[in-house]
Coordinates of C-alpha atoms and ligand atoms in Angstrom, one line a residue:
P1 CA -137.1 71.0 -129.3
A2 CA -139.9 72.9 -131.0
A3 CA -137.5 75.6 -132.3
F4 CA -135.8 72.8 -134.4
Y5 CA -138.9 70.8 -135.2
S6 CA -140.7 73.7 -136.9
F7 CA -140.2 75.5 -140.1
S8 CA -137.1 77.7 -140.5
F9 CA -139.1 80.3 -142.3
A10 CA -141.8 80.4 -139.6
Q11 CA -140.2 80.5 -136.2
N12 CA -142.5 80.8 -133.4
P13 CA -141.3 83.1 -130.5
K14 CA -144.3 82.1 -128.4
W15 CA -143.7 78.5 -127.6
T16 CA -144.6 78.1 -123.9
S17 CA -141.8 75.6 -123.4
F18 CA -138.8 74.1 -125.0
H19 CA -140.7 70.9 -125.7
P20 CA -144.3 72.1 -126.0
P21 CA -147.3 69.8 -125.8
G22 CA -149.1 68.4 -128.9
P23 CA -152.1 70.9 -128.9
E24 CA -149.6 73.8 -129.1
I25 CA -147.8 72.1 -132.0
V26 CA -151.1 71.6 -133.9
Q27 CA -152.0 75.3 -133.2
Y28 CA -148.6 76.3 -134.7
Y29 CA -149.3 74.4 -137.9
H30 CA -152.8 76.1 -138.1
D31 CA -151.1 79.4 -137.7
V32 CA -148.5 78.8 -140.3
C33 CA -151.4 77.8 -142.8
Q34 CA -153.2 80.9 -141.9
K35 CA -150.1 83.2 -142.3
Y36 CA -149.4 81.8 -145.7
Q37 CA -153.1 81.7 -146.7
I38 CA -153.1 78.1 -147.7
T39 CA -155.9 76.8 -145.4
D40 CA -158.5 77.0 -148.2
K41 CA -156.3 75.1 -150.6
I42 CA -156.2 72.0 -148.4
Q43 CA -158.8 69.4 -149.0
L44 CA -159.3 67.3 -145.9
N45 CA -161.2 64.0 -145.7
T46 CA -159.7 63.2 -149.1
D47 CA -157.7 60.0 -149.9
V48 CA -155.3 60.0 -152.9
E49 CA -155.9 56.5 -154.1
Q50 CA -153.8 56.5 -157.3
C51 CA -151.6 58.6 -159.5
R52 CA -151.2 57.4 -163.1
W53 CA -148.8 59.1 -165.6
L54 CA -150.4 59.8 -169.0
E55 CA -147.5 59.6 -171.4
D56 CA -149.3 61.1 -174.4
E57 CA -150.5 64.2 -172.4
Q58 CA -147.5 64.3 -170.2
V59 CA -149.7 64.8 -167.1
W60 CA -150.5 62.8 -163.9
E61 CA -154.0 61.5 -163.5
V62 CA -154.9 61.6 -159.8
T63 CA -157.8 59.6 -158.4
L64 CA -159.2 61.3 -155.2
R65 CA -161.7 59.6 -153.0
R66 CA -163.8 61.7 -150.8
L67 CA -164.2 60.3 -147.3
V68 CA -167.3 60.2 -145.1
A69 CA -166.7 62.6 -142.2
G70 CA -164.5 60.9 -139.6
M71 CA -163.0 58.3 -141.9
G72 CA -160.0 60.5 -142.5
D73 CA -158.9 59.9 -139.0
L74 CA -158.6 56.2 -139.4
G75 CA -155.7 54.4 -140.7
A76 CA -156.0 52.5 -144.2
K77 CA -156.3 49.2 -142.4
D78 CA -159.2 50.3 -140.2
R79 CA -160.9 51.9 -143.2
M80 CA -160.7 48.7 -145.0
K81 CA -162.2 46.9 -142.0
V82 CA -165.2 49.4 -142.1
V83 CA -165.5 48.7 -145.9
E84 CA -165.7 45.0 -145.2
E85 CA -168.2 45.3 -142.4
K86 CA -170.5 48.1 -143.7
G87 CA -169.7 48.4 -147.4
E88 CA -167.9 51.2 -149.5
S89 CA -170.5 53.9 -148.8
A90 CA -169.7 53.9 -145.1
V91 CA -166.2 55.1 -146.0
Y92 CA -166.2 56.8 -149.4
S93 CA -168.7 59.5 -150.5
D94 CA -167.4 60.4 -153.9
T95 CA -164.6 59.9 -156.4
E96 CA -162.9 62.6 -158.4
I97 CA -160.2 62.5 -161.0
V98 CA -157.9 65.5 -161.5
R99 CA -155.0 66.1 -163.7
A100 CA -151.7 67.6 -162.5
K101 CA -148.4 68.5 -164.3
V102 CA -146.6 67.8 -161.1
V103 CA -147.3 65.5 -158.2
I104 CA -145.5 65.9 -154.8
S105 CA -146.1 63.1 -152.4
A106 CA -145.9 64.0 -148.7
V107 CA -147.5 60.9 -147.4
G108 CA -145.2 60.6 -144.4
G109 CA -143.4 57.5 -143.0
L110 CA -145.0 56.9 -139.7
V111 CA -148.6 57.1 -140.6
E112 CA -150.1 53.5 -140.5
P113 CA -150.2 52.3 -136.8
K114 CA -149.0 48.8 -136.3
G115 CA -152.0 46.6 -135.5
W116 CA -152.7 44.2 -132.7
P117 CA -150.0 41.5 -132.6
D118 CA -151.3 38.5 -134.6
D119 CA -149.9 35.9 -132.3
V120 CA -151.7 37.1 -129.3
P121 CA -155.3 35.7 -129.0
G122 CA -158.2 37.2 -127.2
Y123 CA -158.4 40.7 -129.0
E124 CA -162.2 40.2 -129.5
D125 CA -162.9 39.2 -125.9
F126 CA -161.4 42.4 -124.4
K127 CA -164.3 44.5 -123.0
G128 CA -162.5 47.8 -122.4
P129 CA -161.2 50.5 -124.7
L130 CA -158.2 49.5 -126.8
F131 CA -156.5 52.0 -129.2
H132 CA -153.1 52.9 -130.7
S133 CA -151.3 55.9 -129.2
A134 CA -151.5 57.6 -132.7
R135 CA -155.2 57.4 -132.5
W136 CA -155.6 58.6 -129.1
D137 CA -159.2 58.4 -127.8
Q138 CA -159.9 61.7 -126.0
C139 CA -163.2 60.2 -124.7
V140 CA -161.6 57.5 -122.6
D141 CA -161.8 58.1 -118.9
F142 CA -158.7 56.7 -117.2
T143 CA -159.7 57.6 -113.6
N144 CA -159.0 54.7 -111.4
K145 CA -158.6 52.4 -114.3
N146 CA -155.9 49.7 -114.7
V147 CA -154.0 50.6 -117.9
V148 CA -151.8 48.3 -120.0
V149 CA -149.3 50.1 -122.3
V150 CA -147.8 47.8 -125.0
G151 CA -144.3 49.0 -126.1
T152 CA -141.4 51.0 -124.8
G153 CA -140.7 53.4 -127.7
C154 CA -140.6 57.2 -127.9
S155 CA -144.4 57.4 -127.8
S156 CA -144.8 55.3 -124.6
A157 CA -142.0 57.3 -122.9
Q158 CA -144.2 60.4 -123.3
L159 CA -147.5 58.9 -122.2
V160 CA -146.6 56.4 -119.4
P161 CA -145.4 59.1 -116.9
R162 CA -148.5 61.1 -117.4
L163 CA -151.2 58.4 -116.9
P164 CA -151.0 58.0 -113.1
N165 CA -151.2 61.8 -112.7
A166 CA -153.9 64.4 -113.3
P167 CA -155.9 64.7 -115.6
Y168 CA -155.8 61.0 -116.2
N169 CA -155.4 59.6 -112.7
A170 CA -155.0 55.9 -113.7
K171 CA -154.9 53.4 -110.8
S172 CA -152.1 51.3 -112.3
V173 CA -150.0 51.3 -115.4
T174 CA -148.3 48.0 -116.6
Q175 CA -145.9 48.7 -119.4
L176 CA -144.8 45.6 -121.6
M177 CA -141.3 45.8 -123.0
R178 CA -139.7 43.3 -125.4
S179 CA -136.1 44.8 -125.2
P180 CA -134.8 47.9 -123.8
P181 CA -134.3 51.1 -125.7
W182 CA -131.2 53.4 -125.1
V183 CA -132.6 56.2 -123.0
V184 CA -130.7 59.6 -123.1
P185 CA -131.6 63.0 -121.7
S186 CA -133.7 65.3 -123.8
F187 CA -132.0 68.4 -125.1
P188 CA -132.1 70.9 -122.4
P189 CA -133.1 74.5 -122.9
P190 CA -130.6 77.3 -122.2
G191 CA -130.9 78.2 -118.5
G192 CA -133.1 75.2 -117.7
D193 CA -136.8 74.6 -118.2
E194 CA -138.1 77.1 -115.6
W195 CA -135.8 79.9 -116.7
W196 CA -136.5 79.2 -120.3
E197 CA -140.3 79.3 -119.9
K198 CA -140.1 82.6 -118.0
N199 CA -137.7 84.4 -120.3
S200 CA -138.0 82.9 -123.8
P201 CA -141.1 84.9 -124.8
T202 CA -139.2 88.1 -124.3
L203 CA -135.8 86.8 -125.6
M204 CA -137.2 85.2 -128.7
K205 CA -138.5 88.6 -129.8
F206 CA -135.0 89.8 -130.6
P207 CA -134.2 89.5 -134.3
G208 CA -131.8 86.8 -135.1
L209 CA -132.1 84.9 -131.7
P210 CA -134.6 82.2 -132.8
A211 CA -132.5 81.5 -135.8
A212 CA -129.4 81.4 -133.6
L213 CA -131.1 79.0 -131.2
R214 CA -132.2 76.8 -134.0
F215 CA -128.6 76.7 -135.4
F216 CA -127.3 75.9 -132.0
I217 CA -129.7 72.9 -131.6
F218 CA -128.9 71.8 -135.2
A219 CA -125.1 71.9 -134.5
G220 CA -125.6 69.9 -131.2
A221 CA -127.6 67.3 -133.1
E222 CA -125.0 67.1 -135.9
W223 CA -122.3 66.5 -133.2
D224 CA -124.2 63.4 -132.3
F225 CA -123.7 62.0 -135.8
R226 CA -120.2 60.9 -134.7
L227 CA -121.9 58.1 -132.8
F228 CA -123.3 56.4 -135.8
G229 CA -120.3 55.8 -137.9
G230 CA -118.3 52.5 -138.5
S231 CA -114.8 53.8 -137.7
E232 CA -112.8 52.8 -134.6
W233 CA -113.0 56.4 -133.3
A234 CA -116.9 56.2 -133.6
A235 CA -117.0 52.9 -131.8
K236 CA -114.8 54.2 -129.0
H237 CA -117.0 57.3 -128.6
R238 CA -120.1 55.2 -128.8
K239 CA -118.7 53.1 -125.9
M240 CA -118.0 56.1 -123.8
Y241 CA -121.5 57.6 -124.5
E242 CA -123.1 54.2 -123.7
D243 CA -121.3 54.0 -120.3
K244 CA -122.4 57.5 -119.4
M245 CA -125.9 56.9 -120.4
L246 CA -126.2 53.6 -118.6
G247 CA -124.7 55.1 -115.5
R248 CA -127.4 57.8 -115.6
V249 CA -130.3 55.2 -116.2
K250 CA -129.0 53.3 -113.1
K251 CA -128.9 56.4 -110.9
I252 CA -132.5 57.3 -111.8
V253 CA -134.5 54.0 -111.9
P254 CA -135.1 51.5 -109.0
E255 CA -132.4 48.7 -108.9
K256 CA -135.1 46.0 -109.9
Y257 CA -135.1 47.5 -113.4
H258 CA -131.2 47.8 -113.9
E259 CA -131.0 44.5 -115.6
I260 CA -133.9 44.9 -118.1
L261 CA -132.8 48.5 -118.9
T262 CA -129.3 47.6 -120.0
P263 CA -129.4 47.2 -123.7
N264 CA -127.4 44.5 -125.4
Y265 CA -126.7 46.5 -128.7
G266 CA -124.9 49.7 -129.6
V267 CA -126.5 53.1 -128.9
G268 CA -128.1 54.6 -131.9
C269 CA -128.9 51.2 -133.6
K270 CA -132.5 51.7 -132.6
R271 CA -134.1 55.1 -132.2
R272 CA -132.9 56.6 -128.9
I273 CA -135.5 57.9 -126.4
F274 CA -134.8 61.5 -125.6
D275 CA -136.3 61.4 -122.1
K276 CA -137.6 63.9 -119.8
R277 CA -140.0 62.0 -117.5
W278 CA -140.0 58.2 -118.2
L279 CA -137.1 57.0 -116.2
E280 CA -138.0 59.1 -113.2
S281 CA -141.6 57.8 -113.5
L282 CA -140.5 54.3 -112.9
N283 CA -140.0 55.1 -109.3
D284 CA -143.8 55.5 -109.1
P285 CA -145.3 52.4 -107.3
K286 CA -148.4 52.7 -109.7
I287 CA -146.1 51.9 -112.7
E288 CA -144.8 48.5 -113.4
L289 CA -142.3 47.9 -116.2
T290 CA -142.0 44.2 -117.3
T291 CA -140.5 42.0 -120.0
Q292 CA -142.8 39.1 -119.4
P293 CA -144.3 38.5 -122.8
L294 CA -148.0 39.2 -123.7
K295 CA -149.7 35.8 -124.1
R296 CA -153.4 36.4 -124.1
V297 CA -156.1 38.9 -123.5
K298 CA -159.3 38.2 -121.5
E299 CA -162.3 40.3 -120.8
N300 CA -160.7 42.6 -118.2
S301 CA -157.2 41.4 -117.9
I302 CA -154.1 40.2 -119.8
I303 CA -152.0 37.1 -119.3
I304 CA -148.2 37.6 -119.3
G305 CA -145.3 35.1 -119.0
P306 CA -144.1 32.5 -118.2
G307 CA -140.5 33.7 -118.5
V308 CA -139.3 37.0 -119.9
T309 CA -138.3 38.2 -123.3
Y310 CA -135.3 40.1 -121.9
P311 CA -132.7 39.3 -121.0
E312 CA -133.0 36.4 -123.4
Y313 CA -133.3 33.1 -121.7
A314 CA -133.2 34.6 -118.2
H315 CA -135.6 33.9 -115.5
P316 CA -137.5 30.9 -117.0
E317 CA -138.8 30.3 -113.5
M318 CA -141.0 33.4 -113.6
P319 CA -144.5 32.1 -113.6
E320 CA -147.4 33.1 -115.8
R321 CA -149.6 35.9 -114.2
E322 CA -152.8 37.7 -114.8
V323 CA -152.7 41.5 -114.7
P324 CA -156.0 43.5 -114.6
A325 CA -156.7 45.6 -117.6
D326 CA -159.4 48.1 -118.1
V327 CA -157.7 50.1 -120.9
I328 CA -155.1 48.8 -123.4
V329 CA -152.9 51.4 -125.2
L330 CA -150.8 50.1 -128.2
A331 CA -147.6 52.1 -128.4
N332 CA -146.1 49.4 -130.6
G333 CA -145.0 51.7 -133.5
F334 CA -145.9 51.9 -137.1
D335 CA -145.9 50.0 -140.4
T336 CA -142.7 51.5 -141.7
T337 CA -140.9 49.7 -144.5
K338 CA -143.7 49.9 -147.1
W339 CA -142.9 53.3 -148.6
L340 CA -145.8 55.3 -150.0
H341 CA -148.2 52.5 -149.0
P342 CA -151.2 52.4 -149.6
L343 CA -150.8 55.2 -152.4
K344 CA -150.4 53.5 -155.8
V345 CA -148.2 55.3 -158.3
V346 CA -148.1 54.2 -161.9
G347 CA -145.4 55.8 -164.1
K348 CA -144.1 55.4 -167.6
G349 CA -144.9 52.1 -169.3
G350 CA -147.5 51.3 -166.7
K351 CA -144.8 50.5 -164.1
D352 CA -145.8 50.5 -160.4
L353 CA -143.5 52.6 -158.2
V354 CA -143.3 50.3 -155.3
E355 CA -142.8 47.2 -157.5
T356 CA -140.0 49.1 -159.4
M357 CA -138.4 49.8 -156.0
E358 CA -138.7 46.1 -155.0
E359 CA -137.3 44.9 -158.2
R360 CA -134.2 46.9 -157.5
G361 CA -133.7 45.5 -154.1
G362 CA -135.9 47.6 -151.8
A363 CA -137.4 51.0 -151.2
Q364 CA -135.2 53.6 -152.8
A365 CA -135.2 57.0 -154.5
Y366 CA -132.7 59.3 -155.9
Q367 CA -132.0 61.7 -153.0
G368 CA -135.0 60.1 -151.4
T369 CA -137.0 62.4 -153.7
A370 CA -137.2 61.0 -157.3
M371 CA -137.4 57.8 -159.3
D372 CA -136.6 57.3 -163.0
G373 CA -139.6 56.6 -165.1
F374 CA -141.8 58.6 -162.8
P375 CA -141.4 62.1 -164.4
N376 CA -142.6 65.2 -162.6
F377 CA -143.2 63.1 -159.4
F378 CA -141.4 64.1 -156.2
I379 CA -141.4 62.4 -152.8
I380 CA -140.9 64.4 -149.6
F381 CA -139.5 62.3 -146.7
G382 CA -139.0 59.4 -149.0
P383 CA -136.6 56.4 -148.6
N384 CA -133.4 57.0 -146.7
T385 CA -134.2 60.6 -145.7
A386 CA -135.0 60.0 -142.0
T387 CA -132.3 60.8 -139.6
G388 CA -131.2 59.1 -136.4
H389 CA -130.0 62.3 -135.0
S390 CA -131.7 65.3 -136.4
S391 CA -135.0 66.8 -137.4
V392 CA -137.1 65.2 -140.2
V393 CA -138.9 68.5 -140.5
M394 CA -135.7 70.3 -141.5
A395 CA -134.7 67.4 -143.9
S396 CA -138.2 67.7 -145.5
E397 CA -137.7 71.5 -146.0
N398 CA -134.4 70.6 -147.8
M399 CA -136.3 68.1 -150.0
I400 CA -139.0 70.6 -150.7
N401 CA -136.5 73.3 -151.8
Y402 CA -134.7 70.7 -153.9
S403 CA -137.9 69.6 -155.7
L404 CA -138.9 73.2 -156.3
K405 CA -135.9 73.9 -158.4
F406 CA -137.4 71.4 -160.9
V407 CA -141.0 72.2 -160.4
K408 CA -140.4 75.9 -161.1
L409 CA -139.1 74.9 -164.6
I410 CA -142.4 73.2 -165.4
L411 CA -144.7 75.9 -163.8
D412 CA -142.7 78.6 -165.6
G413 CA -143.2 76.8 -168.9
E414 CA -139.5 76.2 -169.3
A415 CA -139.7 72.4 -169.3
T416 CA -142.5 69.9 -169.9
T417 CA -140.8 67.0 -167.9
V418 CA -138.0 66.3 -165.5
D419 CA -137.0 62.7 -164.9
V420 CA -133.9 61.6 -163.0
K421 CA -131.6 59.3 -165.0
H422 CA -131.7 55.6 -164.4
E423 CA -128.0 55.2 -163.9
A424 CA -128.0 58.2 -161.4
E425 CA -130.7 56.6 -159.3
V426 CA -129.1 53.1 -159.3
A427 CA -125.6 54.7 -158.4
Y428 CA -127.1 56.8 -155.8
T429 CA -128.9 53.9 -154.0
A430 CA -125.8 51.7 -154.3
D431 CA -123.8 54.3 -152.5
I432 CA -126.4 54.8 -149.8
Q433 CA -126.7 51.1 -149.1
K434 CA -122.9 50.6 -149.1
S435 CA -122.4 53.4 -146.7
L436 CA -125.2 52.2 -144.4
K437 CA -123.4 48.9 -144.0
K438 CA -120.7 50.6 -142.0
T439 CA -123.1 52.4 -139.6
V440 CA -124.4 51.4 -136.2
W441 CA -127.9 51.0 -137.7
M442 CA -126.8 47.8 -139.5
S443 CA -123.9 46.7 -137.4
G444 CA -125.1 47.7 -133.9
G445 CA -126.5 44.2 -133.1
C446 CA -130.2 45.1 -132.9
S447 CA -133.3 44.6 -135.1
S448 CA -135.1 47.8 -135.6
W449 CA -137.8 49.4 -137.9
Y450 CA -135.1 51.0 -139.9
Y451 CA -134.6 47.9 -142.0
T452 CA -136.5 44.8 -143.5
K453 CA -135.9 41.2 -142.6
N454 CA -133.7 40.9 -145.6
G455 CA -131.4 43.7 -144.4
W456 CA -132.4 46.5 -146.7
N457 CA -132.3 49.8 -144.8
S458 CA -134.8 52.1 -146.6
T459 CA -135.1 54.5 -143.7
V460 CA -132.0 56.5 -142.6
Y461 CA -129.6 58.8 -144.5
P462 CA -126.0 57.5 -143.8
Y463 CA -124.4 60.9 -144.0
T464 CA -124.7 64.2 -142.0
Q465 CA -127.5 66.6 -142.5
I466 CA -124.9 69.3 -143.7
D467 CA -124.2 66.9 -146.6
F468 CA -127.9 66.4 -147.3
Y469 CA -128.4 70.2 -147.2
R470 CA -125.5 70.7 -149.6
R471 CA -126.9 68.1 -152.0
C472 CA -130.3 69.7 -151.9
L473 CA -129.0 73.2 -152.4
F474 CA -126.9 72.4 -155.4
P475 CA -128.7 69.9 -157.6
K476 CA -126.5 67.8 -159.9
W477 CA -128.3 68.8 -163.1
S478 CA -126.4 66.2 -165.1
D479 CA -128.2 63.5 -163.2
W480 CA -131.5 64.6 -164.8
N481 CA -133.2 64.4 -168.1
V482 CA -134.9 67.8 -168.6
A483 CA -137.3 68.1 -171.6
Y484 CA -136.9 72.0 -172.2
T485 CA -139.5 73.9 -174.1
K486 CA -138.4 76.6 -176.5
K487 CA -138.6 79.2 -173.8
G488 CA -136.7 77.0 -171.5
L489 CA -134.1 76.3 -174.0
A490 CA -133.6 80.0 -174.9
K491 CA -133.2 80.8 -171.2
K492 CA -130.9 78.0 -170.7
R493 CA -128.7 79.1 -173.6
T494 CA -128.8 82.8 -172.4
R495 CA -127.6 81.6 -169.0
Q496 CA -124.8 79.5 -170.6
A497 CA -123.8 82.5 -172.7
M498 CA -123.7 84.8 -169.7
R499 CA -121.6 82.3 -167.8
L500 CA -119.2 82.0 -170.8
L501 CA -119.1 85.9 -171.1
T502 CA -118.3 86.4 -167.5
F503 CA -115.6 83.8 -167.7
A504 CA -114.2 85.4 -170.9
I505 CA -114.2 88.9 -169.3
L506 CA -112.4 87.5 -166.3
I507 CA -109.7 85.8 -168.4
I508 CA -109.3 89.0 -170.6
G509 CA -109.1 91.1 -167.5
V510 CA -106.5 89.0 -165.9
H511 CA -104.5 88.9 -169.2
R512 CA -104.7 92.8 -169.6
I513 CA -103.5 93.3 -166.1
R514 CA -100.6 91.0 -166.7
Q515 CA -99.8 92.7 -170.0
S516 CA -99.8 96.1 -168.4
G517 CA -97.1 94.8 -166.0
L518 CA -99.3 95.3 -162.9
G519 CA -98.7 92.9 -160.0
I520 CA -101.1 91.6 -157.3
R521 CA -100.0 94.4 -155.0
D522 CA -100.8 97.1 -157.6
V523 CA -104.2 95.6 -158.0
K524 CA -104.8 95.5 -154.2
A525 CA -103.7 99.1 -154.0
H526 CA -106.0 100.0 -156.7
F527 CA -109.0 98.4 -154.9
Q528 CA -107.9 100.0 -151.7
S529 CA -107.9 103.5 -153.1
L530 CA -111.3 102.7 -154.7
L531 CA -112.7 101.5 -151.4
Q532 CA -111.3 104.6 -149.6
G533 CA -112.9 106.8 -152.2
V534 CA -116.3 105.1 -151.7
L535 CA -116.0 105.5 -147.9
A536 CA -115.0 109.1 -148.1
K537 CA -118.0 109.9 -150.3
A538 CA -120.2 108.1 -147.8
V539 CA -118.9 110.1 -144.9
Q540 CA -119.4 113.2 -146.9
H541 CA -123.0 112.4 -147.6
W542 CA -123.6 111.4 -144.0
N543 CA -122.3 114.7 -142.7
L544 CA -124.5 116.5 -145.2
V545 CA -127.5 114.7 -144.1
K546 CA -126.6 115.3 -140.5
D547 CA -126.0 119.1 -140.9
Q548 CA -129.3 119.3 -142.8
A549 CA -131.2 117.5 -140.0
A550 CA -129.5 119.8 -137.4
S551 CA -130.6 122.9 -139.3
W552 CA -134.2 121.6 -139.7
Y553 CA -134.3 120.7 -135.9
S554 CA -132.9 124.3 -134.9
S555 CA -135.4 126.1 -137.2
Ligands
FAD601 C1 -144.4 59.1 -132.4 C2 -143.6 59.7 -133.4 C3 -142.3 60.4 -133.1 C4 -141.6 61.0 -134.0 N1 -140.4 61.6 -133.6 C5 -139.7 62.3 -134.5 C6 -138.6 63.0 -134.1 O1 -138.3 63.1 -132.9 N2 -137.8 63.6 -135.0 C7 -138.2 63.6 -136.3 O2 -137.4 64.1 -137.1 N3 -139.2 62.9 -136.7 C8 -140.0 62.3 -135.9 N4 -141.0 61.6 -136.2 C9 -141.2 61.4 -137.7 C10 -142.4 62.2 -138.2 O3 -143.1 61.3 -139.0 C11 -141.8 63.4 -139.1 O4 -141.0 64.2 -138.3 C12 -142.9 64.2 -139.6 O5 -144.2 64.2 -139.1 C13 -143.0 63.8 -141.0 O6 -143.9 64.8 -141.7 P1 -144.6 64.5 -143.1 O7 -145.4 65.7 -143.4 O8 -143.6 64.1 -144.0 O9 -145.6 63.3 -142.7 P2 -146.8 63.2 -141.7 O10 -146.7 64.2 -140.6 O11 -146.9 61.7 -141.3 O12 -148.1 63.5 -142.7 C14 -148.4 62.7 -143.8 C15 -149.9 63.0 -144.1 O13 -150.3 62.4 -145.3 C16 -151.5 61.8 -145.2 N5 -151.6 60.7 -146.2 C17 -151.0 59.5 -146.3 N6 -151.3 58.8 -147.4 C18 -152.3 59.6 -148.0 C19 -153.0 59.4 -149.2 N7 -152.9 58.3 -150.0 N8 -153.9 60.4 -149.5 C20 -154.1 61.5 -148.8 N9 -153.4 61.7 -147.7 C21 -152.4 60.8 -147.2 C22 -151.6 61.3 -143.8 O14 -152.9 61.1 -143.4 C23 -150.8 62.4 -143.1 O15 -151.7 63.5 -142.7 C24 -142.0 60.9 -135.3 C25 -143.1 60.3 -135.7 C26 -143.9 59.7 -134.8 C27 -145.2 59.1 -135.2

């Protein structure tokens, strides 16, 4: 729902629906940039190649590479391909080195589309358009075309139902699936879609209602977290939920799909599909879902089979067949487990950030945000900050607010460097990995993009988002090395002194009250009479103002 997958500080009362389409979301981001006057601060077509910490000067040296127009829309792999084929100047126009006291990386986690599967030959022979869903080619005409969609994740569930219908009007859609996802209904709007689309523009103008709606969706999502735990209670609830969801799937899709749409792993282990149209669309004779494996690509067709990938070892008798293909859409996901890739970050002592993480077992960061030895460097949506049940946009806001508490010290001249302590980072990561072991992500019986082949899960946060919010709101300062300036030290000492003074006044106050022989009841009575006094004064003033207004009105 857009109300939850948008910024808390920039709620949009004008969404045309509960789950608005992409162009409307893009417009929203444009509007937010305009509102906060940051559009002119964004440098597009610029690739941050490297960040290097200069110890002597205590600043980051950042290498920016300006891209030739259009190259910013390509993934890093595709850009490399252009470099190999046409040379550097076809991709990069200029290099600039800037210095910064603070670097905040917000390079995302699902940015680099997965390429064409290495084990499937024929890619070069295919004559039609072939692209990844994340690089949608608006120029491709689907009318009367045979389309093949590779993958059955969240992206495909949104695009497949639309392809046979206007404005695409594809002739046929063949969707290739390796194993089934758990499909659950998308979060419904209050009153249903029709009612919501008609009434929400008026309703959402009422102050407080957008925030209330956001909170309501947040609470609903948090309730879902019960499904991910390792306890018996969680397993029991998971089973109940699975039965219900499977019953729903079987009610909607044709019987021929019941077997291949029954997952053999626990719900939540892989990312669930919150579906509005996909299951229903499988009743359309133009759409075919198959688990026959993709074997080869030819000029205008694909070869699938023999046999099936799911259920494993079932139907070996199913013969190989050729399916016509005019357009191939890859909805096969992203390169996910290489964090910060392809940005190179070199910290204290010439240490590479990704290598440092690998040496310690896998991608990791203290609160997903900081690594020791990389001072004044913050990661937004870093390792173990994605959620299986809630909004990454909200989690990112929390990480930003957390980072800003440290960045402020530097920008205000109160500190020169902030660097998380080594032992704090190691302890944090150990706790995260230990807690993850108990969750359905690691024990649900699936393989997913959440973790690497060696079982290191650097993707999800094992606790609730309430917990993450709390951690971000109240930093554990003792986990950080802060190099205060004189100004910062003076401020810190003043703050400490004020805290001590308040505490001392409180102790002395309590002591005095006790000495004077007053009890709790007396103190309560005193405050009551004080409150009554204040209220009486307020009423007196209100009457005075009212009388004055009446006399002005009558004259
Ligand atoms: C299909 C799909 C479905 C998703 N569904 C959900 C969902 O339902 N719920 C959810 O919470 N999350 C979802 N996500 C996750 C999603 O990635 C985040 O919600 C959100 O987009 C993360 O925002 P971000 O700003 O951190 O990263 P992004 O939106 O990915 O932005 C990162 C930006 O950094 C740029 N960049 C990367 N490297 C460099 C570099 N070296 N130099 C310069 N720029 C660079 C990229 O080009 C990109 O513009 C989904 C993602 C995808 C792709």
